[in-house]
Amino acid sequence: MIEADRELSTMVQDIWDKDVNRLKPGTDYRISLQGKAGPVNADMNDEMSDDNDGAGYPLFSFVDERIFKKESFLAFISLLDNYESDTGEPEIVTPEEEAENHKFLDCMLRTPTMKIAHKYLVEKQLSPEGLPEFKMQLYRIWFELYARRGASKPDSSGFEHVFVGETRGGRTVIGFHNWIQLYLQEKLGHIDYKGYSVNANSPQPDENKHILALQFSWKNGIKPKGSIFVGVSPEFEFALYTLCFLVSPNERVKVFFSIYEVDIVCHHYNQKHIGTTYPVLVKYQNEPKKQ
């Protein structure tokens, strides 16, 4: 492993250890993996048949929603209804929505995970030391609007794409890599979980692990294969993805933490904004022995 990955892995492990709001699988939430999702027609013009659906029930069978009353979860959830999902539809940010964006960032900056990330980024001269300046950097990376391919006006942002999800052409779901949004949309009946995704080189998914590759439909579109952290806090993902975006010029960086070896895919959009970011589980490392 190259030194940069080793150093970044140390930071990610520290962030993982400080994620005090992470949920415990089997206790705070339960998921039902069911079967493997089937292949999706490449042209997306045909409806998926029942043969493709490896799951007859929702992914989430239980979530202790008391966690959603915590400050960071409340601030995160308040942003999920601020966007037009269709790419090509210009985004209009109201004063109320802008205030919610700032409230969310203020909340993130108070968390232990973001404090660790900020300290490291300052040491690497990648972020300003002052909190107001760092907050402006975060706003530009995550919330400043930009025009996606084929759009004439700003229609997307890093936050919308990664955490909320978008639709392209009414048939394809892009982005959408957050378990809270997935759970809430599934609860509303807008998500149809199709099963887990696995290939010859990926480890078998586990209902008690925090990373899952899956397939689902949303708003008449299909996400052929997505990958998400499950049960982690908003501040963990926000700190991790910000770190990977600013530290690595590459679009894929390998990190080791807890029992996971993970590739973090992080696309840079115009070198200023996050395009899409998500975890890809490479393998499970040796699990620590229970005391």
XYZ file of C-alpha atoms in Angstrom:
291
model
C 0.000 0.000 0.000
C 1.360 3.403 -0.921
C 2.154 5.769 1.944
C -0.583 8.253 1.079
C -3.188 5.510 1.405
C -1.665 4.357 4.697
C -1.744 7.869 6.111
C -5.275 8.479 4.886
C -6.347 5.132 6.328
C -5.088 6.252 9.738
C -7.270 9.345 9.458
C -10.291 7.320 8.326
C -9.815 4.909 11.233
C -9.748 7.865 13.616
C -12.931 9.248 12.056
C -14.539 5.804 12.286
C -13.607 5.509 15.961
C -15.056 8.966 16.677
C -18.341 8.292 14.897
C -20.329 8.262 18.128
C -23.661 8.417 16.287
C -23.109 5.261 14.241
C -25.935 2.757 14.569
C -25.356 -0.842 15.634
C -26.522 -3.509 13.156
C -29.140 -5.854 14.555
C -29.878 -3.510 17.440
C -30.458 0.014 16.104
C -31.452 -1.207 12.650
C -32.022 -4.439 10.764
C -31.801 -5.052 7.034
C -33.025 -8.015 4.992
C -30.661 -8.841 2.129
C -32.859 -11.563 0.593
C -31.620 -12.542 -2.905
C -29.190 -11.325 -5.509
C -30.517 -8.751 -7.978
C -30.726 -9.750 -11.615
C -29.144 -8.057 -14.629
C -30.644 -4.853 -16.021
C -31.324 -4.238 -19.696
C -28.553 -1.931 -20.867
C -30.818 0.348 -22.910
C -33.211 0.824 -19.984
C -36.172 0.889 -22.347
C -37.905 -2.201 -21.058
C -39.624 -2.666 -17.752
C -37.785 -4.969 -15.405
C -39.404 -8.371 -15.154
C -40.122 -10.062 -11.846
C -37.291 -12.477 -12.674
C -34.831 -9.644 -12.060
C -36.169 -8.895 -8.595
C -34.308 -10.831 -5.935
C -36.192 -9.252 -3.035
C -39.881 -9.483 -2.256
C -39.629 -7.356 0.861
C -38.094 -3.989 1.761
C -34.403 -3.750 2.575
C -34.985 -2.169 5.978
C -37.044 -4.220 8.391
C -36.380 -1.937 11.366
C -34.711 1.392 12.177
C -34.771 2.966 15.619
C -35.879 6.417 14.497
C -34.891 8.024 17.787
C -31.472 8.504 16.153
C -33.088 10.911 13.689
C -33.737 13.337 16.540
C -30.001 13.907 17.007
C -28.715 17.222 15.744
C -26.651 16.006 12.790
C -29.400 13.689 11.537
C -32.026 16.440 11.830
C -29.816 18.889 9.926
C -29.084 16.287 7.244
C -32.693 15.179 6.759
C -33.846 18.797 6.421
C -31.858 19.022 3.160
C -33.310 15.961 1.458
C -36.408 17.714 0.067
C -34.553 20.732 -1.355
C -33.872 19.389 -4.847
C -35.419 18.597 -8.230
C -34.414 15.026 -8.984
C -34.432 15.303 -12.802
C -31.107 16.350 -14.286
C -31.636 19.187 -16.754
C -34.172 20.836 -14.449
C -32.520 24.020 -13.079
C -32.167 24.133 -9.312
C -33.510 27.206 -7.533
C -32.119 27.638 -4.021
C -34.507 29.570 -1.791
C -33.269 31.662 1.148
C -34.756 29.047 3.482
C -32.848 26.268 1.747
C -29.610 28.242 1.817
C -30.111 28.753 5.544
C -30.575 24.989 5.949
C -27.327 24.381 4.050
C -25.455 26.708 6.411
C -27.090 25.166 9.478
C -26.008 21.723 8.294
C -22.407 22.853 7.756
C -22.316 24.551 11.158
C -23.509 21.293 12.667
C -20.890 19.265 10.783
C -18.091 21.567 11.948
C -19.011 20.849 15.573
C -18.734 17.073 15.196
C -15.639 15.102 16.290
C -15.317 13.537 12.824
C -15.193 16.865 10.993
C -12.770 18.347 13.531
C -10.361 15.485 12.809
C -10.727 15.951 9.068
C -10.232 19.718 9.312
C -7.091 19.395 11.447
C -5.574 16.963 8.956
C -6.472 19.102 5.936
C -4.928 22.185 7.560
C -1.717 20.236 8.262
C -1.616 19.253 4.592
C -2.267 22.871 3.555
C -5.378 21.773 1.709
C -7.872 23.778 3.761
C -7.829 27.126 5.585
C -7.414 27.030 9.350
C -10.207 29.494 10.118
C -13.633 27.914 10.493
C -15.482 30.576 8.431
C -13.033 30.078 5.540
C -13.192 26.284 5.859
C -16.977 26.455 5.861
C -16.865 28.497 2.631
C -14.651 25.811 1.094
C -17.112 23.106 2.125
C -20.028 25.108 0.738
C -18.308 25.431 -2.633
C -17.438 21.740 -2.778
C -20.832 20.403 -1.721
C -23.538 23.013 -2.323
C -22.419 25.301 -5.138
C -24.562 24.457 -8.163
C -23.115 23.322 -11.485
C -24.517 22.137 -14.792
C -24.323 18.436 -15.463
C -23.642 17.036 -18.917
C -26.268 18.228 -21.385
C -27.726 20.860 -19.056
C -27.705 24.535 -20.016
C -28.260 25.842 -16.471
C -26.992 24.744 -13.050
C -29.023 21.668 -12.179
C -26.924 19.737 -9.673
C -24.636 19.863 -6.652
C -22.327 17.431 -4.924
C -24.699 17.049 -1.993
C -27.713 16.396 -4.211
C -25.929 13.850 -6.347
C -24.176 11.870 -3.609
C -26.724 11.933 -0.810
C -30.130 12.694 -2.353
C -29.961 11.114 -5.801
C -30.952 12.246 -9.280
C -32.718 10.811 -12.303
C -31.509 11.001 -15.892
C -33.952 10.702 -18.753
C -36.631 9.494 -16.370
C -35.210 5.954 -16.514
C -31.865 5.925 -14.749
C -31.042 6.780 -11.148
C -27.620 8.371 -10.679
C -25.819 9.144 -7.440
C -28.013 8.257 -4.431
C -25.435 6.705 -2.092
C -26.947 7.373 1.316
C -28.724 4.904 3.574
C -30.867 7.508 5.393
C -32.363 8.773 2.140
C -32.847 5.163 1.045
C -34.642 4.241 4.249
C -36.894 7.306 4.239
C -37.782 6.920 0.566
C -38.451 3.197 1.050
C -40.685 3.976 4.010
C -42.702 6.329 1.763
C -43.067 3.584 -0.846
C -40.836 5.304 -3.416
C -38.067 2.679 -3.337
C -38.330 -0.896 -4.568
C -35.306 -2.833 -3.327
C -34.334 -5.418 -5.959
C -31.646 -7.310 -4.044
C -27.951 -7.131 -3.339
C -25.235 -6.887 -5.983
C -22.149 -9.058 -5.960
C -19.584 -10.145 -8.535
C -16.885 -12.798 -8.668
C -14.329 -10.593 -6.933
C -16.467 -8.983 -4.245
C -17.137 -10.444 -0.803
C -20.536 -11.839 0.073
C -22.700 -9.141 1.666
C -23.485 -9.378 5.342
C -26.501 -7.931 7.148
C -24.286 -7.081 10.120
C -21.681 -5.134 8.128
C -21.793 -1.434 7.295
C -21.258 -1.506 3.496
C -23.670 -2.859 0.894
C -23.869 -2.984 -2.904
C -27.455 -3.146 -4.081
C -29.972 -2.542 -6.839
C -33.206 -0.564 -6.497
C -35.761 1.463 -8.414
C -36.792 5.022 -7.529
C -39.164 7.435 -9.250
C -39.643 5.092 -12.233
C -35.889 4.872 -12.710
C -33.486 2.062 -11.905
C -30.199 2.106 -10.056
C -28.543 -0.969 -11.636
C -25.846 -1.113 -8.978
C -25.270 1.276 -6.134
C -23.045 1.110 -3.086
C -23.697 2.650 0.319
C -22.549 2.761 3.901
C -25.337 1.518 6.154
C -25.911 2.792 9.678
C -23.135 5.396 9.736
C -23.766 9.000 10.719
C -24.022 11.905 8.243
C -20.889 13.427 9.778
C -18.846 10.273 9.115
C -19.642 10.243 5.399
C -19.319 14.006 5.056
C -15.882 14.012 6.695
C -14.674 10.928 4.797
C -15.752 12.130 1.360
C -14.413 15.634 1.949
C -11.063 14.141 2.930
C -10.885 11.913 -0.138
C -11.876 14.752 -2.457
C -9.213 17.145 -1.178
C -6.397 14.691 -0.434
C -6.392 12.550 -3.549
C -6.231 13.799 -7.143
C -7.166 10.276 -8.233
C -10.769 9.231 -8.569
C -10.261 6.060 -6.534
C -8.387 5.750 -3.267
C -7.988 2.640 -1.119
C -8.428 2.898 2.631
C -8.305 0.377 5.464
C -10.357 0.847 8.636
C -12.070 -1.374 11.175
C -12.601 -4.698 9.353
C -12.978 -3.137 5.902
C -10.754 -2.667 2.893
C -12.592 -0.121 0.757
C -12.077 1.802 -2.462
C -13.585 5.268 -2.183
C -14.579 6.422 -5.651
C -14.594 10.217 -5.711
C -15.128 12.064 -8.991
C -13.978 15.659 -9.262
C -16.298 17.933 -11.244
C -14.395 20.833 -12.814
C -11.805 20.279 -10.048
C -13.988 22.373 -7.723
C -16.988 20.240 -6.840
C -17.733 16.673 -5.844
C -19.309 14.832 -8.735
C -20.098 11.443 -7.252
C -18.608 9.594 -4.312
C -19.298 6.151 -2.912
C -17.614 3.187 -1.183
C -16.701 -0.068 -2.944
C -16.014 -2.940 -0.567
C -12.883 -4.816 -1.650
C -12.736 -7.329 1.171
C -13.177 -7.834 4.866
C -10.012 -7.742 6.893
C -9.454 -10.020 9.870
C -12.113 -9.194 12.383
C -10.913 -8.223 15.846
C -11.387 -10.892 18.484
C -14.244 -10.332 20.898
C -13.099 -9.525 24.409
